Coordinates of C-alpha atoms in Angstrom, one line a residue:
X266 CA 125.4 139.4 70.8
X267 CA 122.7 141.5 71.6
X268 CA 119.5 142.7 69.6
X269 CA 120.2 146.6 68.3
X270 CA 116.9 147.4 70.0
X271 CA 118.0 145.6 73.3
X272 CA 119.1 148.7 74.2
X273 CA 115.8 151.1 74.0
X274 CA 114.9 154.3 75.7
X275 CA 111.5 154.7 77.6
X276 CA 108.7 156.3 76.3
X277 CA 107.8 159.5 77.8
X278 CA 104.2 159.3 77.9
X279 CA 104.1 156.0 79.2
X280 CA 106.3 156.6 82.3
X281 CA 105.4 159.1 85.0
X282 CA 106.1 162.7 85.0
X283 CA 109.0 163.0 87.9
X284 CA 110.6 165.9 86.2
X285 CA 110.0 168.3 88.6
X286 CA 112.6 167.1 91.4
X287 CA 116.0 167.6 91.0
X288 CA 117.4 164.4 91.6
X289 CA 115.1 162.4 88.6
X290 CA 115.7 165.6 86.4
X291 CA 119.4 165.9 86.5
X292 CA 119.6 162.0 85.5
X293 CA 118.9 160.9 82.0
X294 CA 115.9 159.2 80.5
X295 CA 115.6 155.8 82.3
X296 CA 118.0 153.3 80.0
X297 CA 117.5 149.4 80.1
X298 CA 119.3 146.9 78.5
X299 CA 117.7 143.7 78.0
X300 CA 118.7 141.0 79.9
X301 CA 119.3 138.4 76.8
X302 CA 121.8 136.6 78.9
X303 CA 120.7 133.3 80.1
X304 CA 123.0 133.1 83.1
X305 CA 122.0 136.8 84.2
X306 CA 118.5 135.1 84.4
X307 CA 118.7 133.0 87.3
X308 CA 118.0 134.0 90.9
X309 CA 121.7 134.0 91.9
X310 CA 123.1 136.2 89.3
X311 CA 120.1 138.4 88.9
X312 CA 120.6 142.4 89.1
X313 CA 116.6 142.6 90.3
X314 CA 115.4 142.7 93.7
X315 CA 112.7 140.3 94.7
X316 CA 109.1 140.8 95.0
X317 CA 106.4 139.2 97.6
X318 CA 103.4 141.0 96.3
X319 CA 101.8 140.4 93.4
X320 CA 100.5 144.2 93.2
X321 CA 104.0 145.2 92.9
X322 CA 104.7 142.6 90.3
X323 CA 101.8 143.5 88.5
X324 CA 103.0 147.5 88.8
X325 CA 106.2 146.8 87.9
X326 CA 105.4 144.5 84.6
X327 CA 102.6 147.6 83.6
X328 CA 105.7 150.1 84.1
X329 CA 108.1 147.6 82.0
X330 CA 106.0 146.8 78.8
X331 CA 104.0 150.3 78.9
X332 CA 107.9 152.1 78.4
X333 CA 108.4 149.8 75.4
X334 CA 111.5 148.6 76.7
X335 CA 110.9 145.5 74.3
X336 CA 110.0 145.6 71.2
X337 CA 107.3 142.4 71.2
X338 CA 105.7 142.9 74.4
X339 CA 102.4 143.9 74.7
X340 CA 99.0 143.4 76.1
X341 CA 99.3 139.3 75.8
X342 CA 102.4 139.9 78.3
X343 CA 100.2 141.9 80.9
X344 CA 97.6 139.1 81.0
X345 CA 100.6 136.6 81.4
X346 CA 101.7 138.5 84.3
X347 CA 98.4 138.7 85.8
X348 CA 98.6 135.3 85.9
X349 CA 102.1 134.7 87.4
X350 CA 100.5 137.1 90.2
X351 CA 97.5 135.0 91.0
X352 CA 100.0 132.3 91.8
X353 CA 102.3 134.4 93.4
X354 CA 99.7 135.0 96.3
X355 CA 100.0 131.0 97.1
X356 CA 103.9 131.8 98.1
X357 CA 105.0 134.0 100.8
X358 CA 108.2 134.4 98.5
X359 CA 107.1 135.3 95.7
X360 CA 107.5 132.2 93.6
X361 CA 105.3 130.1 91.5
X362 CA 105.4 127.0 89.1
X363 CA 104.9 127.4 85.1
X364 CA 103.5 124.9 83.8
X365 CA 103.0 125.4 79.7
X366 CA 99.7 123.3 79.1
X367 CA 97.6 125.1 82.2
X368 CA 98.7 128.4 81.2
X369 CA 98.2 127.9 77.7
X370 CA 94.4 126.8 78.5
X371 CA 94.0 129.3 80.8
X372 CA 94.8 132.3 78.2
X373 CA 93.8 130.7 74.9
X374 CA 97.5 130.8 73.6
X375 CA 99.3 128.3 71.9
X376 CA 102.3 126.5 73.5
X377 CA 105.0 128.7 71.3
X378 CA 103.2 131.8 72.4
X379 CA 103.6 131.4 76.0
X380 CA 107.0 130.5 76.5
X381 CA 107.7 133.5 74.3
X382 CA 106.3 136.0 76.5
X383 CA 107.4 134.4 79.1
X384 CA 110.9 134.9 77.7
X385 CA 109.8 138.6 77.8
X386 CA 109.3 139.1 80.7
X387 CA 112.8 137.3 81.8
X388 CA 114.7 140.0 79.6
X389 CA 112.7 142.5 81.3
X390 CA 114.3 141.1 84.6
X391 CA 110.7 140.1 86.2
X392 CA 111.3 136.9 86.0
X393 CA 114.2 134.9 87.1
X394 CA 114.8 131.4 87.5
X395 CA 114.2 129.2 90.4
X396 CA 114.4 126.0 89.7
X397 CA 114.5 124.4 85.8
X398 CA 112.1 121.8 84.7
X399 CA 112.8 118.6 83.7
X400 CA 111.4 115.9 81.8
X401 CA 113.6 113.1 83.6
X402 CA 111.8 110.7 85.9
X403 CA 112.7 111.6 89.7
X404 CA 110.9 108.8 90.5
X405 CA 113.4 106.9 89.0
X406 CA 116.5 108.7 90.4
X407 CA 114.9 108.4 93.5
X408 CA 114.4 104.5 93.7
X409 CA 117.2 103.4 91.9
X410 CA 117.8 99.5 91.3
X411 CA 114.4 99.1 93.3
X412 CA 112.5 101.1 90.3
X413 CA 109.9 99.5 88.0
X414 CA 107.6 100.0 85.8
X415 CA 105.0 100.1 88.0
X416 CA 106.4 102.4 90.0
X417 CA 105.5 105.0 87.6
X418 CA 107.2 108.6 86.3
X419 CA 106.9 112.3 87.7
X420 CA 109.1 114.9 86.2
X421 CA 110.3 118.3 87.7
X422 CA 108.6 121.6 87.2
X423 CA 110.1 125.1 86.3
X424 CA 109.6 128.0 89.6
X425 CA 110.0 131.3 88.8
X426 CA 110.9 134.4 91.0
X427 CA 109.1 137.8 90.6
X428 CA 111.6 140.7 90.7
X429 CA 111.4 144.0 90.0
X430 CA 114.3 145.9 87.8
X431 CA 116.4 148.5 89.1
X432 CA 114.8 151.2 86.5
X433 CA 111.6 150.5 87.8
X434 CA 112.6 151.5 91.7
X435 CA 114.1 154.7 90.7
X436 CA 111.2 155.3 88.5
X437 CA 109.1 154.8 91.7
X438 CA 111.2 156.9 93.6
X439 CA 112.3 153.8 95.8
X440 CA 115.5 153.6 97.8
X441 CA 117.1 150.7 97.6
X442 CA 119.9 149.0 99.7
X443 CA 121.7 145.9 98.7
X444 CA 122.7 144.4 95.5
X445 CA 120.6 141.5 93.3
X446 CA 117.8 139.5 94.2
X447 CA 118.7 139.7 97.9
X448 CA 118.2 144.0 97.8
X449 CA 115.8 145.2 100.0
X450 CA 113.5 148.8 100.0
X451 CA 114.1 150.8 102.8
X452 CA 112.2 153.8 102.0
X453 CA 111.3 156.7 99.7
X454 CA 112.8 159.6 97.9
X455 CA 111.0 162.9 97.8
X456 CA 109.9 162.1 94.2
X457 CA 108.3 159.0 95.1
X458 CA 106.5 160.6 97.5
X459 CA 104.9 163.0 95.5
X460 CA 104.1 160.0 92.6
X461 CA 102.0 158.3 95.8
X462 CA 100.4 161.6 96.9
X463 CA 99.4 161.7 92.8
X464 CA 98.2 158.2 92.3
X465 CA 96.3 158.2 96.1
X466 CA 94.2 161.7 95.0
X467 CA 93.8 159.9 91.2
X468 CA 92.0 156.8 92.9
X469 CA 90.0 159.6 95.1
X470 CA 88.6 161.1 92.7
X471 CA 87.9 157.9 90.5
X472 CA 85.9 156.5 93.4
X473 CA 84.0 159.8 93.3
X474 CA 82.8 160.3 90.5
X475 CA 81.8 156.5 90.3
X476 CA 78.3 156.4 90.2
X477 CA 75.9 153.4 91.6
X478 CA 74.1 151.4 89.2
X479 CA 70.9 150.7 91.8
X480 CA 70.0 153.7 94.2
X481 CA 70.2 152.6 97.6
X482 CA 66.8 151.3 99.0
X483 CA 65.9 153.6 102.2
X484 CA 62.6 152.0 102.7
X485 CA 63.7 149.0 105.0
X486 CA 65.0 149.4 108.5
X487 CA 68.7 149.6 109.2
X488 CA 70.5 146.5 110.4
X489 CA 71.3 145.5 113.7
X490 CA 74.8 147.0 113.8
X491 CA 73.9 150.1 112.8
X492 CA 70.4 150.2 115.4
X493 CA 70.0 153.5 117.2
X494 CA 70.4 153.1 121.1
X495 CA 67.0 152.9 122.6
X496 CA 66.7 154.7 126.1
X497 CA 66.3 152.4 128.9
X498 CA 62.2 151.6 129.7
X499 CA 60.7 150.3 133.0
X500 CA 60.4 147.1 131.8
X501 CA 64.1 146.5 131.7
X502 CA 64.3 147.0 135.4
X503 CA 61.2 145.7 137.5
X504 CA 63.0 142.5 137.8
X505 CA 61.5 140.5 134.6
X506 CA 64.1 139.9 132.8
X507 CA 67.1 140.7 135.6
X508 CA 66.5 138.0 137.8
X509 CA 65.8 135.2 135.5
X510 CA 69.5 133.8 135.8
X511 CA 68.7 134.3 140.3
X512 CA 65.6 132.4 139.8
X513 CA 67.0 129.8 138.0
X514 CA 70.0 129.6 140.2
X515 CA 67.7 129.2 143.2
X516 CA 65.7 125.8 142.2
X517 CA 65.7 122.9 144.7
X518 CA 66.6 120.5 141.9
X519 CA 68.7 121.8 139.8
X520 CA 69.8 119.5 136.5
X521 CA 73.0 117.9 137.2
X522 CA 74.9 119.1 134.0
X523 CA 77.7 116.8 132.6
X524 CA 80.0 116.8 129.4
X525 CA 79.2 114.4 127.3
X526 CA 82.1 112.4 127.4
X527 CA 83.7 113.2 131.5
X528 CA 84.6 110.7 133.6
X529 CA 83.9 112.8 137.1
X530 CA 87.6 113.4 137.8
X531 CA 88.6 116.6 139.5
X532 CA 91.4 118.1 137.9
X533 CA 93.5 117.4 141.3
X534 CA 92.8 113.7 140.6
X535 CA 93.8 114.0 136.9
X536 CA 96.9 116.5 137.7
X537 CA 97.8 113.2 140.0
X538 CA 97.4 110.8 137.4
X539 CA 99.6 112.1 134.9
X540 CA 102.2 112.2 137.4
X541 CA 101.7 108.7 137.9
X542 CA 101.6 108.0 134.2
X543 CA 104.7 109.8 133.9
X544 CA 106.9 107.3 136.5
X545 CA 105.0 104.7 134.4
X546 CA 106.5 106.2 131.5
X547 CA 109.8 106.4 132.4
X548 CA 109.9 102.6 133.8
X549 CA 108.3 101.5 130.6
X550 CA 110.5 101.8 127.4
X551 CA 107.7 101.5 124.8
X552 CA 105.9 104.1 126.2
X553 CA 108.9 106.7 126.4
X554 CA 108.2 110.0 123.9
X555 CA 104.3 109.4 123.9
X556 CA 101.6 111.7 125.7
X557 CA 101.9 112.1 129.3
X558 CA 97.9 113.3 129.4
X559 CA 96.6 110.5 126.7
X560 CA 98.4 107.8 128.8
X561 CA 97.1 108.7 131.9
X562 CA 93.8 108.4 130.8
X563 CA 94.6 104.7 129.4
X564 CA 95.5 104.1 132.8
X565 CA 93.0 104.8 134.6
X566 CA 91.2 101.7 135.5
X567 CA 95.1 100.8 137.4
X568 CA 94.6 104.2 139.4
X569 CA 91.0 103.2 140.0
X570 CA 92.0 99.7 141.4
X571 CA 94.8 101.4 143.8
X572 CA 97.7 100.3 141.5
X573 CA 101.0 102.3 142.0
X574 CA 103.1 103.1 139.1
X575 CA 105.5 100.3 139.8
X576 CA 103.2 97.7 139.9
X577 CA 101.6 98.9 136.7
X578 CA 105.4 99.1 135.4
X579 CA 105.8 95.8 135.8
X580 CA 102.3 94.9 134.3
X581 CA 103.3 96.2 131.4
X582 CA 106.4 94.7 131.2
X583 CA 104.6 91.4 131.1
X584 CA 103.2 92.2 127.5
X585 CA 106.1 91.5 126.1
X586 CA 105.7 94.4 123.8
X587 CA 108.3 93.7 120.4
X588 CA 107.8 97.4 119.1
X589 CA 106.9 100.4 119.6
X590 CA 103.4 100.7 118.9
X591 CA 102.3 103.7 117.3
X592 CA 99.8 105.3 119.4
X593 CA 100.7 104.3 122.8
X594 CA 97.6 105.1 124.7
X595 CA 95.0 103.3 122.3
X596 CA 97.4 100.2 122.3
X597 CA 97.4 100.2 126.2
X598 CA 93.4 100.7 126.6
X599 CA 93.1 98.3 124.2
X600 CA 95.0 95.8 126.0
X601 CA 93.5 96.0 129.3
X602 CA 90.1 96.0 128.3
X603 CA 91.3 92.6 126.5
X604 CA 92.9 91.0 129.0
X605 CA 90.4 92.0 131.6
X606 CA 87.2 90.4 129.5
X607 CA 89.7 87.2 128.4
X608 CA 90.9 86.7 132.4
X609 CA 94.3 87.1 132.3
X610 CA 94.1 90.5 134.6
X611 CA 92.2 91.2 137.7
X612 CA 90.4 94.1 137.9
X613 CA 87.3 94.8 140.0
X614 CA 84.3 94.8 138.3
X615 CA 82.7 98.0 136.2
X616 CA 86.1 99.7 135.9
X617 CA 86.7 98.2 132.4
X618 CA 83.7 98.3 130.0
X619 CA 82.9 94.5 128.8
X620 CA 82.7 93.3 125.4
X621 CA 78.7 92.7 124.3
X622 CA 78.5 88.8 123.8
X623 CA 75.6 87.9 122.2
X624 CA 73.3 86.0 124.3
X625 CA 74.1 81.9 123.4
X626 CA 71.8 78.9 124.0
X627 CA 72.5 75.0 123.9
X628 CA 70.3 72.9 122.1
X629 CA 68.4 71.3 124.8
X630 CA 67.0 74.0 127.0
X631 CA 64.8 77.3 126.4
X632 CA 66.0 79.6 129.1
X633 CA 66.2 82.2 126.0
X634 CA 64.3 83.4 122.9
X635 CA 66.5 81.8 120.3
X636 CA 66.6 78.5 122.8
X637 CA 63.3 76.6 121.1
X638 CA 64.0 77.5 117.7
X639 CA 67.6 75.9 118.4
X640 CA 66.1 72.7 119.7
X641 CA 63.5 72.3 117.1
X642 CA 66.5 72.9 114.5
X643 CA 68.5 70.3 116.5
X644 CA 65.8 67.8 116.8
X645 CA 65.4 68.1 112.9
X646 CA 68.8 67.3 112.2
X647 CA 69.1 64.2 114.5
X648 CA 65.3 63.0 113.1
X649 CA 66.6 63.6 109.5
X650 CA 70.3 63.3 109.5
X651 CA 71.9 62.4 112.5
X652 CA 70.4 59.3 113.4
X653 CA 74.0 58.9 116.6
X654 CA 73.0 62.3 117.6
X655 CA 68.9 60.7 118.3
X656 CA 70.9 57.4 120.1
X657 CA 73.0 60.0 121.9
X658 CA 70.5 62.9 123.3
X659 CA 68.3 59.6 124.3
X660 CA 71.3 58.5 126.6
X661 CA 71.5 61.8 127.5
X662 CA 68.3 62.1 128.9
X663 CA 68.3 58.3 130.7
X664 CA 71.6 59.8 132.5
X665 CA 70.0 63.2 133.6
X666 CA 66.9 60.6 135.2
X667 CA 69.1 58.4 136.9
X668 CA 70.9 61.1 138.5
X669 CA 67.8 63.1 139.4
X670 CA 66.2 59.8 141.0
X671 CA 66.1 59.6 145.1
X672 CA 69.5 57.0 146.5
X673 CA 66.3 54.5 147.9
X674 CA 65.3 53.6 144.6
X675 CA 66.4 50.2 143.6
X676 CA 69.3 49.1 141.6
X677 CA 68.7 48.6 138.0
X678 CA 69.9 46.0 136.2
X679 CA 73.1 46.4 134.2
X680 CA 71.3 45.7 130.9
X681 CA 68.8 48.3 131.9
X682 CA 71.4 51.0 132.9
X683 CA 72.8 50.3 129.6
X684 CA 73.9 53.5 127.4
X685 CA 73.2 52.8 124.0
X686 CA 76.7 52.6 121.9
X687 CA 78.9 52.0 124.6
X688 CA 80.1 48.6 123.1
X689 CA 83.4 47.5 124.0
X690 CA 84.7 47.8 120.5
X691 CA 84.2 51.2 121.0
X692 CA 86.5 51.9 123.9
X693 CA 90.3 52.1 122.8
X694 CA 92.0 51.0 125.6
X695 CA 91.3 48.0 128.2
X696 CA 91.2 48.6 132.2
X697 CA 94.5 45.7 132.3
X698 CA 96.2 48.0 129.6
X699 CA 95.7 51.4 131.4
X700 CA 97.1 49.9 134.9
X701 CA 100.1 48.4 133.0
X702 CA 101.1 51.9 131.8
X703 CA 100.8 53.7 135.1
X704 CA 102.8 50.8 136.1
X705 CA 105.7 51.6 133.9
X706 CA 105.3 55.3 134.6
X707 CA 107.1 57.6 137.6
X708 CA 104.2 59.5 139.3
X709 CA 104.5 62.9 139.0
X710 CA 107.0 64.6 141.5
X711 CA 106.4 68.0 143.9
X712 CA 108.9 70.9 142.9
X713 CA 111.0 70.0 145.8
X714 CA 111.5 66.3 145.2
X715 CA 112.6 66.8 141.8
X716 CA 115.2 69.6 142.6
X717 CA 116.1 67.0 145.5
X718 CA 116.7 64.2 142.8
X719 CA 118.6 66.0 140.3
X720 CA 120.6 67.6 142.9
X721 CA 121.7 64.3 143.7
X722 CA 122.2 63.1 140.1
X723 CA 124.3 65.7 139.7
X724 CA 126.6 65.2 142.8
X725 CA 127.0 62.0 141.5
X726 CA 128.0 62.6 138.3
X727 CA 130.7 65.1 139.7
X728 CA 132.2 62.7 142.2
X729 CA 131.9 59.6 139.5
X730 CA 134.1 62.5 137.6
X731 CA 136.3 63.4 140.0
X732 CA 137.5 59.7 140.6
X733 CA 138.3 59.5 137.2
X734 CA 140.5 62.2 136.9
X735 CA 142.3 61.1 140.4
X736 CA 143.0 58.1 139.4
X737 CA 147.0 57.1 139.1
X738 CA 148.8 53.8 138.7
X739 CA 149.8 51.6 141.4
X740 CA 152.3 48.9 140.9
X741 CA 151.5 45.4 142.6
X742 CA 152.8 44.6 145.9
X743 CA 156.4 42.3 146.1
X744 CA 155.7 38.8 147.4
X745 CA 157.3 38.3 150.3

């Protein structure tokens, strides 16, 4: 059941005079009721019409609390609705979160004093319910069986709706269509018009006789916008400054200008490419749904090369792609610059950028800087260390002087041509014992003679088959 004073009548002095047209006179005293009813506060049962601007809101919540339509609401009420209209400007519908603990810090207040005026404001139908806030963990609801602790919580938060009560539109002369939060303004009465005309001369004659703080400094010279035209002088037209851009234009030389960036195409060339990309994109099912103009430019080094689009389709088809990549035109530049520098595609060289390899140097020559400094390291190692890498860069060197020496030269002994460490328990297998295995071994057969071979196995199989599912019993002859 109600409060007694639910049910209040406005203050005169706080609403504005509309007495003097007929259809606010003949009416009585605007009468509200409180809205005390939960279920009349959400925003599908709710008798106000909703509001987008937060000027209105603000208007409407001054008109509301200023009538002393509720008994408790006051000045704490106005700078909670100047509040919910700072947030209301991040909506284009007029709706906002309330969250207690931000609000509360914002304006000072203690928990219990802002959810009571926000309370006032809902019985004075400005607020209505969007959405109710919950303390239960969505996260939860949303994983299910596959929810842990780690996982986390995150409750729900409370939206509200700014409306505006119908006592406040016919206060404001408004004419209203529709019914509820859905009800829309579609104009003014003649008593609203006069309450603008009133309130526009009010804030005319406020901003007159507002007087500035600082006079205005008339000392300096005005700013570029507001410059005085100067009339045309000589110097504007004895060619000085208009043919700068002719002279300019007529150099020999002129610097080639380029976008940092371009690739020379014409756009003829790159109008043809896409075209070409897009037959490669319809032969190509992982690259379906991607960017016609991004994959054409992945492709480029095939156009360069001559490549039609079949060709590149089946290219690409040898990728063996499993999924869909993401991006389809990095994954496809990416991929021919990498098979171009590993071999595995032919392109001609300078159309794929290669990858910097950083310049590499064997131990025994000094054809670069890091070369010596190498071999010195190397020689270390086999001094200190590696006393088999000494025995084997010596046998390296006896080799490289035997092969460098003229065919005239005389035979050296066997002992001399020695290589240091080539014993024979060193070598794993004898010369009798590698002649025996290619003696039990087939050499290796062409294509064709294999095919040949097991074409042949195979007839015989079939007809050693065939004779044993022919066969039948014959008896043995009579004597005679």
């Amino acid at each position: 059941m109600q409060h007694a004073s639910a049910c209040r009548q406005s203050d005169p002095t706080a609403c504005p005079d509309v007495s003097k047209t007929d259809s606010v006179a003949a009416t009585p005293r605007y009468l509200f009721d409180l809205i005390c009813d939960p279920g009349a506060q959400e925003i599908g049962s709710s008798a106000s019409r909703r509001l987008r601007r937060a000027e209105d809101f603000l208007a409407a919540a001054q008109f509301m609390v200023g009538a002393g339509f509720h008994p408790r609401a006051g000045r704490t009420t106005l700078l909670l609705a100047e509040v919910f209209a700072e947030r209301m400007r991040r909506n284009g519908q007029g709706h906002f979160p309330f969250s207690t603990e931000a609000t509360a810090r914002e304006l000072g207040l203690k928990r219990r004093a802002v959810f009571n005026h926000a309370r006032y404001l809902r019985e004075l139908g400005l607020l209505v319910y969007v959405e109710h806030g919950s303390k239960r963990n969505v996260l939860r609801t949303r994983y299910g069986a596959a929810w842990t602790s780690t996982v986390g919580y995150r409750g729900t938060a409370t939206l509200f709706a700014a409306v505006a009560p119908r006592v406040w539109d016919e206060a404001m002369g408004h004419r209203i269509e529709g019914e509820g939060y859905t009800a829309r303004q579609i104009g003014i009465t003649a008593a609203g018009r006069e309450l603008a005309v009133a309130k526009a001369a009010k804030r005319k004659q406020e901003r007159q006789t507002l007087q500035p703080t600082d006079p205005v400094d008339k000392s300096r010279s005005c700013t570029p916008s507001v410059v005085v035209p100067q009339p045309r002088t000589s110097s504007s037209v004895d060619g000085g400054i208009k043919d700068r851009t002719r002279k300019r234009a007529c150099q020999k030389n002129p610097s080639p200008h380029r976008a940092k960036g371009s690739t020379r195409w014409s756009p003829a060339r790159t109008a043809a490419a896409m075209q070409e990309a897009r037959g490669v994109q319809l032969l190509t099912w992982w690259a379906q749904g991607s960017c016609v103009r991004q994959l054409g430019f992945a492709l480029r080094p095939f156009f360069e090369a001559g490549w039609a689009q079949e060709e590149i389709a089946r290219e690409l088809a040898r990728w063996r792609v499993p999924l869909r990549p993401r991006h389809v035109a990095s994954y496809v530049a990416s991929e021919i610059r990498r098979r171009v520098n590993s071999g595995s595609l032919l392109l001609a060289d300078g159309l794929v950028a290669p990858y910097r390899q950083p310049e590499t140097s064997t131990w025994d020559d000094g054809k670069t800087p890091h070369g010596p400094r190498y071999a010195a390291m190397q020689a270390f190692k086999a001094r200190t260390y590696r006393p088999a890498a000494a025995r084997a860069a010596t046998a390296l060197q006896e080799i490289r002087q035997v092969l460098a020496s003229p065919s005239e030269k005389p035979r050296q002994s066997s002992r001399e041509r020695r290589i240091s460490g080539a014993r024979s328990e060193n070598v794993q297998l004898t010369r009798l014992e590698v002649d025996a295995l290619l003696a039990q071994h087939h050499p290796v057969l062409a294509c064709e003679s294999l095919w040949a071979e097991a074409e042949q196995a195979a007839e015989c199989r079939i007809e050693a088959e065939s004779r044993l599912d022919a066969w039948e019993y014959r008896p043995p002859a009579l004597p005679a």
